[in-house]
Short mmCIF file of C-alpha atoms and ligand atoms in Angstrom, two decimals:
data_model
loop_
_atom_site.label_atom_id
_atom_site.label_comp_id
_atom_site.label_asym_id
_atom_site.label_seq_id
_atom_site.Cartn_x
_atom_site.Cartn_y
_atom_site.Cartn_z
CA MET A 15 -5.94 21.64 44.58
CA VAL A 16 -4.09 24.00 43.70
CA ARG A 17 -0.43 24.33 45.93
CA PRO A 18 1.18 27.40 44.36
CA VAL A 19 4.66 27.27 44.71
CA ASP A 20 5.74 31.06 44.61
CA TYR A 21 5.22 31.97 48.10
CA ALA A 22 7.50 30.24 49.82
CA CYS A 23 7.68 31.15 53.81
CA HIS A 24 11.30 31.88 54.87
CA GLY A 25 10.14 33.72 58.21
CA GLU A 26 6.99 33.40 60.93
CA ILE A 27 3.79 34.44 60.42
CA VAL A 28 3.08 36.87 63.11
CA PHE A 29 0.89 39.89 61.33
CA VAL A 30 -2.13 38.63 59.35
CA LEU A 31 -4.30 40.85 57.82
CA VAL A 32 -8.22 39.48 57.97
CA LEU A 33 -10.65 40.67 55.46
CA ASN A 34 -13.80 39.87 55.01
CA ALA A 35 -15.53 41.69 51.80
CA GLY A 36 -19.17 41.66 51.04
CA SER A 37 -21.51 43.86 48.30
CA SER A 38 -20.68 46.95 50.34
CA SER A 39 -18.31 46.25 53.80
CA LEU A 40 -15.81 45.51 54.25
CA LYS A 41 -14.51 44.15 57.40
CA PHE A 42 -11.06 44.02 58.90
CA ASN A 43 -9.17 42.79 61.92
CA LEU A 44 -5.57 42.89 62.39
CA PHE A 45 -4.34 40.18 64.94
CA ASP A 46 -0.82 39.44 66.20
CA MET A 47 -0.92 35.29 65.55
CA ALA A 48 1.98 35.60 68.40
CA LYS A 49 -0.99 36.12 70.70
CA GLU A 50 -3.34 34.71 69.04
CA THR A 51 -5.02 38.88 70.05
CA SER A 52 -5.97 41.98 67.68
CA ILE A 53 -4.55 44.25 67.38
CA ALA A 54 -6.95 47.06 66.14
CA GLU A 55 -10.22 45.99 63.62
CA GLY A 56 -13.02 47.71 62.45
CA MET A 57 -16.03 47.94 59.11
CA ALA A 58 -15.93 50.45 56.57
CA GLU A 59 -20.14 50.17 55.32
CA ARG A 60 -22.34 51.80 51.89
CA ILE A 61 -19.70 51.37 49.75
CA GLY A 62 -20.50 53.13 46.59
CA LEU A 63 -23.05 55.66 48.20
CA ALA A 64 -22.45 58.92 48.33
CA ASP A 65 -22.30 58.42 52.53
CA GLY A 66 -19.52 55.81 53.25
CA SER A 67 -18.64 54.80 57.29
CA LEU A 68 -15.63 53.87 58.34
CA THR A 69 -15.55 52.02 61.98
CA PHE A 70 -11.86 51.76 63.27
CA VAL A 71 -11.70 50.11 66.71
CA PHE A 72 -7.90 50.60 68.58
CA GLU A 73 -6.72 50.03 72.06
CA SER A 74 -11.13 49.33 73.16
CA ASP A 75 -11.32 53.55 71.54
CA LYS A 76 -13.62 53.64 68.70
CA HIS A 77 -14.03 55.93 65.76
CA LYS A 78 -16.28 55.99 63.75
CA GLU A 79 -16.00 58.66 60.68
CA VAL A 80 -18.02 59.51 57.45
CA LEU A 81 -16.79 59.54 54.07
CA PRO A 82 -17.50 58.23 50.23
CA LEU A 83 -16.37 55.04 49.82
CA PRO A 84 -16.93 54.51 46.00
CA THR A 85 -15.91 51.57 45.30
CA HIS A 86 -13.99 48.91 47.78
CA ARG A 87 -10.48 50.10 46.01
CA GLU A 88 -10.88 53.29 48.43
CA ALA A 89 -12.17 51.73 51.10
CA LEU A 90 -9.31 49.53 51.43
CA HIS A 91 -7.30 52.56 50.93
CA ALA A 92 -8.40 54.02 53.95
CA ILE A 93 -8.38 51.77 56.04
CA ILE A 94 -4.73 50.82 55.39
CA GLU A 95 -3.97 54.28 56.00
CA ARG A 96 -5.61 53.91 59.36
CA LEU A 97 -3.72 51.24 60.47
CA LYS A 98 -0.36 52.92 59.14
CA ALA A 99 -1.41 56.22 61.10
CA VAL A 100 -1.56 54.15 64.53
CA VAL A 101 -0.23 50.75 64.15
CA LEU A 102 1.43 49.57 60.98
CA HIS A 103 4.06 52.05 61.09
CA ASP A 104 6.68 49.54 62.33
CA THR A 105 3.94 46.25 61.79
CA PRO A 106 4.88 44.85 58.72
CA ILE A 107 1.90 42.49 57.52
CA HIS A 108 2.43 39.31 56.88
CA ALA A 109 0.03 37.64 55.34
CA VAL A 110 -3.86 38.70 54.22
CA GLY A 111 -6.52 36.02 54.76
CA HIS A 112 -9.93 36.57 53.12
CA ARG A 113 -13.05 34.66 53.93
CA VAL A 114 -14.57 33.37 51.24
CA VAL A 115 -17.47 32.33 50.87
CA HIS A 116 -18.37 29.64 48.23
CA GLY A 117 -15.40 27.04 46.61
CA GLY A 118 -17.71 25.08 44.97
CA PRO A 119 -17.06 21.52 44.08
CA LYS A 120 -13.19 22.21 44.06
CA TYR A 121 -11.58 23.46 47.29
CA GLY A 122 -12.23 21.77 50.39
CA ASP A 123 -8.96 23.50 52.48
CA SER A 124 -7.82 26.96 52.75
CA LEU A 125 -5.55 27.63 50.38
CA ILE A 126 -2.99 30.80 48.91
CA VAL A 127 -4.94 32.35 46.01
CA THR A 128 -3.76 32.24 42.79
CA ASP A 129 -4.77 34.38 39.83
CA GLU A 130 -6.27 30.41 38.69
CA VAL A 131 -7.92 30.35 42.52
CA LEU A 132 -9.08 33.77 41.85
CA ALA A 133 -10.82 32.67 38.07
CA ASP A 134 -12.24 29.52 40.47
CA ILE A 135 -13.58 32.18 42.83
CA ASP A 136 -15.87 34.19 39.91
CA THR A 137 -17.09 31.11 38.45
CA PHE A 138 -18.20 29.68 41.86
CA ALA A 139 -20.56 33.35 42.01
CA MET A 140 -23.15 30.63 39.85
CA TYR A 141 -23.73 28.94 43.85
CA ALA A 142 -22.97 32.60 45.49
CA PRO A 143 -23.77 35.39 43.07
CA LEU A 144 -24.21 37.46 46.32
CA HIS A 145 -21.68 36.65 47.81
CA ASN A 146 -18.31 35.36 45.86
CA PRO A 147 -18.28 38.38 43.49
CA ALA A 148 -17.87 40.74 46.62
CA ASN A 149 -15.64 38.81 47.62
CA ALA A 150 -13.09 37.91 44.21
CA MET A 151 -13.35 42.13 44.29
CA GLY A 152 -11.81 42.46 47.63
CA ILE A 153 -9.08 39.38 47.02
CA ARG A 154 -8.27 41.85 43.62
CA VAL A 155 -7.39 45.32 45.89
CA ALA A 156 -5.96 43.77 48.87
CA ARG A 157 -3.63 41.77 46.28
CA GLU A 158 -2.34 44.82 44.55
CA GLU A 159 -2.39 46.42 47.30
CA PHE A 160 -0.01 43.96 49.24
CA PRO A 161 1.83 42.60 46.44
CA ASP A 162 4.57 40.99 48.45
CA VAL A 163 2.20 39.28 51.06
CA PRO A 164 1.03 35.93 50.42
CA HIS A 165 -3.49 35.70 50.35
CA VAL A 166 -5.13 32.73 51.90
CA ALA A 167 -8.76 32.38 51.11
CA VAL A 168 -10.60 30.53 53.22
CA PHE A 169 -13.55 29.43 52.65
CA ASP A 170 -17.01 28.79 54.94
CA THR A 171 -17.87 25.63 52.49
CA ALA A 172 -14.19 23.91 53.09
CA PHE A 173 -15.62 23.00 57.28
CA HIS A 174 -18.95 21.06 55.41
CA HIS A 175 -16.44 19.42 52.73
CA ASN A 176 -16.66 16.17 53.51
CA ILE A 177 -20.86 15.65 54.46
CA PRO A 178 -21.79 12.14 52.94
CA ASP A 179 -23.92 11.72 49.31
CA HIS A 180 -26.51 11.06 50.69
CA ALA A 181 -26.99 14.23 53.02
CA ARG A 182 -25.90 16.76 50.11
CA THR A 183 -27.63 15.24 46.88
CA TYR A 184 -30.60 16.61 45.84
CA GLY A 185 -33.45 14.71 44.74
CA ILE A 186 -32.92 16.12 40.61
CA PRO A 187 -31.58 14.01 37.53
CA TYR A 188 -28.34 13.07 39.01
CA GLU A 189 -26.44 13.57 35.71
CA LEU A 190 -27.34 17.48 36.27
CA SER A 191 -26.04 17.19 39.87
CA GLN A 192 -23.37 16.35 38.51
CA LYS A 193 -23.27 18.91 35.24
CA TYR A 194 -23.50 21.08 37.08
CA GLY A 195 -21.98 20.94 40.70
CA ILE A 196 -25.78 21.29 41.88
CA ARG A 197 -25.78 19.49 45.76
CA ARG A 198 -25.40 20.57 49.61
CA TYR A 199 -22.35 22.42 50.21
CA GLY A 200 -22.99 24.32 53.78
CA PHE A 201 -21.42 27.78 55.00
CA HIS A 202 -20.16 29.75 58.26
CA GLY A 203 -17.96 26.30 58.23
CA SER A 204 -14.93 28.72 60.27
CA SER A 205 -17.71 29.73 62.44
CA HIS A 206 -19.07 25.91 62.78
CA SER A 207 -15.67 24.75 63.41
CA TYR A 208 -14.40 27.14 66.37
CA VAL A 209 -17.41 26.72 67.90
CA ALA A 210 -17.30 22.74 67.87
CA ALA A 211 -13.75 23.08 69.82
CA ARG A 212 -14.24 25.30 72.13
CA THR A 213 -17.54 23.29 73.22
CA ALA A 214 -15.25 20.81 73.46
CA ILE A 215 -13.03 23.21 75.73
CA LEU A 216 -16.28 23.61 77.78
CA LEU A 217 -17.17 19.99 78.31
CA CYS A 218 -13.31 18.94 78.94
CA ARG A 219 -13.37 16.56 76.28
CA PRO A 220 -11.49 15.41 73.23
CA LEU A 221 -13.76 16.75 70.47
CA ARG A 222 -12.77 13.59 68.29
CA ALA A 223 -15.19 11.65 71.02
CA LEU A 224 -18.34 14.29 70.70
CA LYS A 225 -21.60 14.31 68.79
CA ILE A 226 -22.13 18.32 68.56
CA VAL A 227 -24.96 20.02 67.08
CA THR A 228 -24.35 23.84 66.61
CA CYS A 229 -26.62 26.51 66.35
CA HIS A 230 -24.97 29.82 64.72
CA ILE A 231 -28.59 32.12 64.50
CA GLY A 232 -27.38 35.52 63.74
CA ASN A 233 -28.38 37.70 60.26
CA GLY A 234 -27.91 33.89 58.29
CA THR A 235 -28.56 31.01 59.72
CA SER A 236 -27.24 27.29 59.65
CA ILE A 237 -27.32 24.19 62.22
CA CYS A 238 -24.78 21.52 61.65
CA ALA A 239 -23.73 18.23 62.77
CA VAL A 240 -20.49 17.88 63.76
CA HIS A 241 -19.06 13.40 64.23
CA ASN A 242 -15.89 14.10 65.79
CA GLY A 243 -14.83 17.39 64.77
CA ARG A 244 -15.66 16.81 61.29
CA SER A 245 -18.99 18.36 59.61
CA VAL A 246 -22.00 15.25 58.66
CA ASP A 247 -24.91 17.56 58.06
CA THR A 248 -25.47 21.47 57.67
CA SER A 249 -28.82 23.22 57.48
CA MET A 250 -27.87 25.38 54.59
CA GLY A 251 -27.34 24.06 50.85
CA MET A 252 -26.76 24.90 47.32
CA THR A 253 -26.33 28.22 48.97
CA PRO A 254 -26.70 30.31 51.72
CA LEU A 255 -30.91 30.32 51.29
CA GLN A 256 -31.69 27.20 52.37
CA GLY A 257 -32.20 26.34 55.79
CA VAL A 258 -33.86 27.48 58.85
CA ILE A 259 -35.94 31.12 58.26
CA MET A 260 -32.94 34.40 58.44
CA GLY A 261 -33.01 37.46 58.25
CA THR A 262 -34.25 38.01 54.86
CA ARG A 263 -33.86 34.96 54.03
CA CYS A 264 -36.81 33.04 53.68
CA GLY A 265 -34.82 29.40 54.11
CA THR A 266 -36.79 26.20 52.74
CA ILE A 267 -39.96 26.41 50.91
CA ASP A 268 -41.19 24.54 48.08
CA PRO A 269 -39.72 24.93 44.99
CA SER A 270 -43.42 24.76 43.06
CA VAL A 271 -44.01 28.27 45.13
CA VAL A 272 -40.73 30.32 43.14
CA GLU A 273 -42.52 29.39 40.08
CA MET A 274 -45.58 30.07 41.12
CA LEU A 275 -44.96 33.67 42.12
CA MET A 276 -42.55 34.55 38.90
CA GLU A 277 -46.19 33.32 37.26
CA TYR A 278 -48.27 35.65 38.70
CA GLU A 279 -45.75 38.42 40.08
CA HIS A 280 -43.91 38.15 36.78
CA LEU A 281 -40.70 38.32 38.54
CA ASP A 282 -37.54 37.25 36.87
CA TYR A 283 -34.67 35.96 38.19
CA ASN A 284 -33.41 39.47 39.65
CA GLY A 285 -36.61 39.57 40.83
CA ILE A 286 -37.05 36.37 42.56
CA THR A 287 -33.60 35.79 44.36
CA ASP A 288 -34.09 39.48 45.56
CA LEU A 289 -37.68 38.81 46.89
CA LEU A 290 -36.24 35.26 48.10
CA ASN A 291 -32.84 37.26 49.62
CA LYS A 292 -33.68 40.40 50.49
CA LYS A 293 -37.33 40.69 51.09
CA SER A 294 -38.42 37.03 53.02
CA GLY A 295 -37.93 35.76 56.16
CA LEU A 296 -38.27 37.89 59.69
CA LEU A 297 -38.32 40.73 57.97
CA GLY A 298 -41.23 39.57 54.89
CA ILE A 299 -43.11 37.38 57.18
CA SER A 300 -43.36 40.11 60.00
CA GLY A 301 -42.66 43.47 57.61
CA VAL A 302 -41.63 45.29 61.12
CA SER A 303 -37.21 44.60 60.79
CA SER A 304 -34.79 41.86 59.45
CA ASP A 305 -33.35 42.77 62.82
CA PHE A 306 -33.94 40.08 66.09
CA ARG A 307 -34.46 42.43 68.58
CA GLU A 308 -36.63 44.66 66.68
CA ILE A 309 -38.53 41.47 65.99
CA GLU A 310 -38.84 41.02 69.90
CA LEU A 311 -39.52 44.63 71.20
CA ALA A 312 -42.62 44.32 68.54
CA ALA A 313 -43.35 40.61 69.13
CA ASP A 314 -43.21 40.96 73.19
CA ALA A 315 -45.38 44.35 72.61
CA GLY A 316 -48.26 42.11 71.69
CA ASN A 317 -47.47 42.16 67.05
CA ASP A 318 -48.63 39.20 66.30
CA ARG A 319 -46.86 39.02 62.71
CA ALA A 320 -43.65 39.82 64.92
CA ARG A 321 -44.70 36.64 67.20
CA LEU A 322 -45.33 34.07 64.51
CA ALA A 323 -41.68 35.09 62.77
CA ARG A 324 -39.93 34.40 66.58
CA ASP A 325 -42.01 31.50 66.64
CA LEU A 326 -41.15 30.47 63.35
CA LEU A 327 -37.55 30.71 63.98
CA THR A 328 -36.80 29.09 67.27
CA TYR A 329 -39.48 26.30 65.47
CA ASN A 330 -37.13 25.60 62.35
CA VAL A 331 -34.25 25.85 65.17
CA ARG A 332 -35.99 22.64 66.91
CA GLN A 333 -36.80 20.89 64.35
CA TYR A 334 -33.18 21.05 62.58
CA ILE A 335 -31.02 19.78 65.79
CA GLY A 336 -34.54 17.40 66.44
CA ALA A 337 -33.27 15.84 62.77
CA TYR A 338 -29.51 16.47 63.47
CA ALA A 339 -29.84 13.79 66.92
CA THR A 340 -30.95 11.22 64.03
CA VAL A 341 -28.58 11.74 62.13
CA LEU A 342 -25.27 11.43 64.77
CA ASP A 343 -27.50 8.80 66.86
CA GLY A 344 -26.91 11.03 69.79
CA VAL A 345 -26.53 13.96 70.89
CA ASP A 346 -23.84 15.59 73.79
CA ALA A 347 -24.17 18.91 72.90
CA ILE A 348 -25.69 21.86 71.98
CA CYS A 349 -23.94 24.40 71.35
CA PHE A 350 -25.29 28.20 70.62
CA THR A 351 -23.82 30.98 68.54
CA ALA A 352 -24.72 34.13 66.32
CA GLY A 353 -25.65 37.44 67.32
CA ILE A 354 -29.27 35.75 68.30
CA GLY A 355 -27.70 32.41 69.44
CA THR A 356 -25.27 34.20 71.91
CA HIS A 357 -27.48 36.71 72.93
CA SER A 358 -31.49 35.71 72.77
CA THR A 359 -32.12 34.67 76.19
CA PHE A 360 -35.89 34.24 74.85
CA VAL A 361 -34.74 31.87 72.06
CA ARG A 362 -32.42 29.59 73.76
CA ALA A 363 -34.96 28.89 75.89
CA LYS A 364 -37.64 28.61 73.40
CA VAL A 365 -35.40 26.32 71.48
CA CYS A 366 -34.63 24.35 75.10
CA SER A 367 -38.33 23.38 75.96
CA LYS A 368 -39.18 21.22 74.04
CA LEU A 369 -36.25 19.23 73.96
CA SER A 370 -36.36 17.00 77.09
CA PHE A 371 -36.65 13.88 74.92
CA LEU A 372 -33.15 14.33 74.33
CA GLY A 373 -32.65 14.59 78.05
CA VAL A 374 -31.90 18.68 77.84
CA LYS A 375 -32.27 20.59 80.83
CA LEU A 376 -31.26 24.52 80.63
CA ASP A 377 -30.10 26.13 83.83
CA PRO A 378 -33.03 29.17 83.43
CA GLU A 379 -29.60 31.69 86.41
CA ALA A 380 -27.44 30.26 83.67
CA ASN A 381 -29.26 30.84 80.77
CA GLU A 382 -30.19 34.13 81.59
CA HIS A 383 -27.69 35.60 83.47
CA GLY A 384 -23.67 35.60 82.86
CA THR A 385 -22.10 36.89 79.53
CA GLY A 386 -19.25 35.13 76.94
CA GLU A 387 -18.34 31.22 77.05
CA ARG A 388 -20.65 28.92 79.12
CA ILE A 389 -22.23 26.11 80.53
CA ILE A 390 -25.81 26.82 80.63
CA SER A 391 -27.63 23.43 81.11
CA THR A 392 -28.04 21.79 84.38
CA PRO A 393 -25.05 19.01 85.75
CA ASP A 394 -27.38 16.39 85.50
CA SER A 395 -29.28 17.41 81.78
CA ARG A 396 -27.61 14.07 79.62
CA VAL A 397 -27.30 16.85 76.95
CA VAL A 398 -24.29 20.03 77.62
CA VAL A 399 -26.41 23.45 76.09
CA THR A 400 -23.19 25.86 75.77
CA VAL A 401 -23.01 29.60 74.71
CA VAL A 402 -20.44 30.37 72.70
CA PRO A 403 -19.70 33.77 71.12
CA THR A 404 -18.08 32.94 67.85
CA ASN A 405 -15.06 33.68 66.32
CA GLU A 406 -14.76 34.05 62.48
CA GLU A 407 -12.35 35.79 61.71
CA LEU A 408 -9.62 34.16 64.54
CA MET A 409 -9.83 31.10 62.18
CA ILE A 410 -9.50 32.70 59.16
CA ALA A 411 -6.18 34.15 60.35
CA ARG A 412 -5.55 30.31 61.92
CA GLU A 413 -5.79 28.92 59.04
CA THR A 414 -3.77 32.16 57.08
CA VAL A 415 -0.84 30.51 59.09
CA ARG A 416 -1.56 26.82 58.69
P1 ADP B 9 -24.41 38.15 60.72
O1 ADP B 9 -24.84 37.14 60.52
O2 ADP B 9 -24.34 39.23 60.01
O3 ADP B 9 -22.21 38.21 61.36
P2 ADP B 9 -24.42 38.59 63.48
O4 ADP B 9 -24.18 37.33 63.83
O5 ADP B 9 -23.78 39.55 64.05
O6 ADP B 9 -25.56 38.79 61.68
O7 ADP B 9 -25.76 39.01 64.51
C1 ADP B 9 -27.54 39.58 64.10
C2 ADP B 9 -28.45 39.66 64.51
O8 ADP B 9 -28.29 38.91 66.77
C3 ADP B 9 -29.28 40.25 64.73
O9 ADP B 9 -30.51 39.73 63.95
C4 ADP B 9 -30.10 40.95 66.11
O10 ADP B 9 -30.43 42.05 66.25
C5 ADP B 9 -29.00 40.34 66.95
N1 ADP B 9 -28.96 40.45 68.11
C6 ADP B 9 -27.95 40.93 68.20
N2 ADP B 9 -27.69 40.97 69.67
C7 ADP B 9 -29.05 41.14 69.98
C8 ADP B 9 -29.88 41.37 71.81
N3 ADP B 9 -28.61 41.47 73.04
N4 ADP B 9 -30.70 39.74 71.72
C9 ADP B 9 -31.35 39.48 70.98
N5 ADP B 9 -30.61 39.78 69.30
C10 ADP B 9 -29.93 40.05 69.24
#
């Protein structure tokens, strides 16, 4: 691993800007790490389109403006201008933390970005073509803008770096796996590690003595088996396409479906990638939306395809919990997080309804009511069920300081 020596931290790292660059969006969050609080946050959206927008939240005031944001460079400039106007005039930025989706076979830990690291992030776009190029672009623009501070790459894959060979090897010729680094990597690492640690705190037990299944259910969904604080298996694979069905991603399918669709629908590489990543999942099955709130409304109104999409999501999550109960040889806790996991009482109830064989007893009152971090199982439930809103940005800021 590359450990560059050109940044020596002489002072304390207090003010950390966290950036999460997507293909057409740039999320930011400025943290005061002395208190671990967010000072300002927001998001530039629709970058590259005529009607870009910038949302800026400062001291609970939310402003949204529509403005042209031709590239990520203009978006970051606009963000920095707003930050300077309200916060930055007397707040220096000590470091910038970047979410990077894929660290490839090489990076199992966060690290300071050098030219070599940036080149590797470009190379690992072979595993995450929809994410790494945007992440690298965000880093390039931010390094130009803040040339004198360390930039830290925090990889989604890092938490899963040490899952055992038998859990990450695909059944293809071994030489090809080795040649191309084809294997399970896993994603949402910052989220799984954060919510597992918070679950241990809710249980008042040490993380290093717990078996937890963490369920990150949002636009992207992944389930993780966490043993003694370490990921030992996870549902996403070499790319974030594998596993549970998601908003627009297909999840696990028979690879022969890919060949068949390419042949009969005359799809090339880009066509099939687009279909499986952007037109499938909840959207593709329901024909309604990728947004789960709209799926729930349509399903409740009697739309059969929306019901099917909703049922498939909860069924997939249950399948993984069952599988990981075996992987972990028992479960102490199940944690729900991300947009759907945190907010959908229906999904949690449906997933837990067929886990009685594990000794899961959901408390319907606690599931329906209450907000924030909490336990939603009954006191006599053998497995504790928790809800923990995730905080990936804080994890990235922590990693940046570390
Ligand atoms: P991302 O993966 O983009 O970070 P999120 O974790 O924010 O996504 O999750 C977005 C999903 O959460 C959307 O499908 C959205 O409909 C769903 N969601 C948000 N709030 C609710 C809610 N109150 N009830 C059900 N689903 C919700």
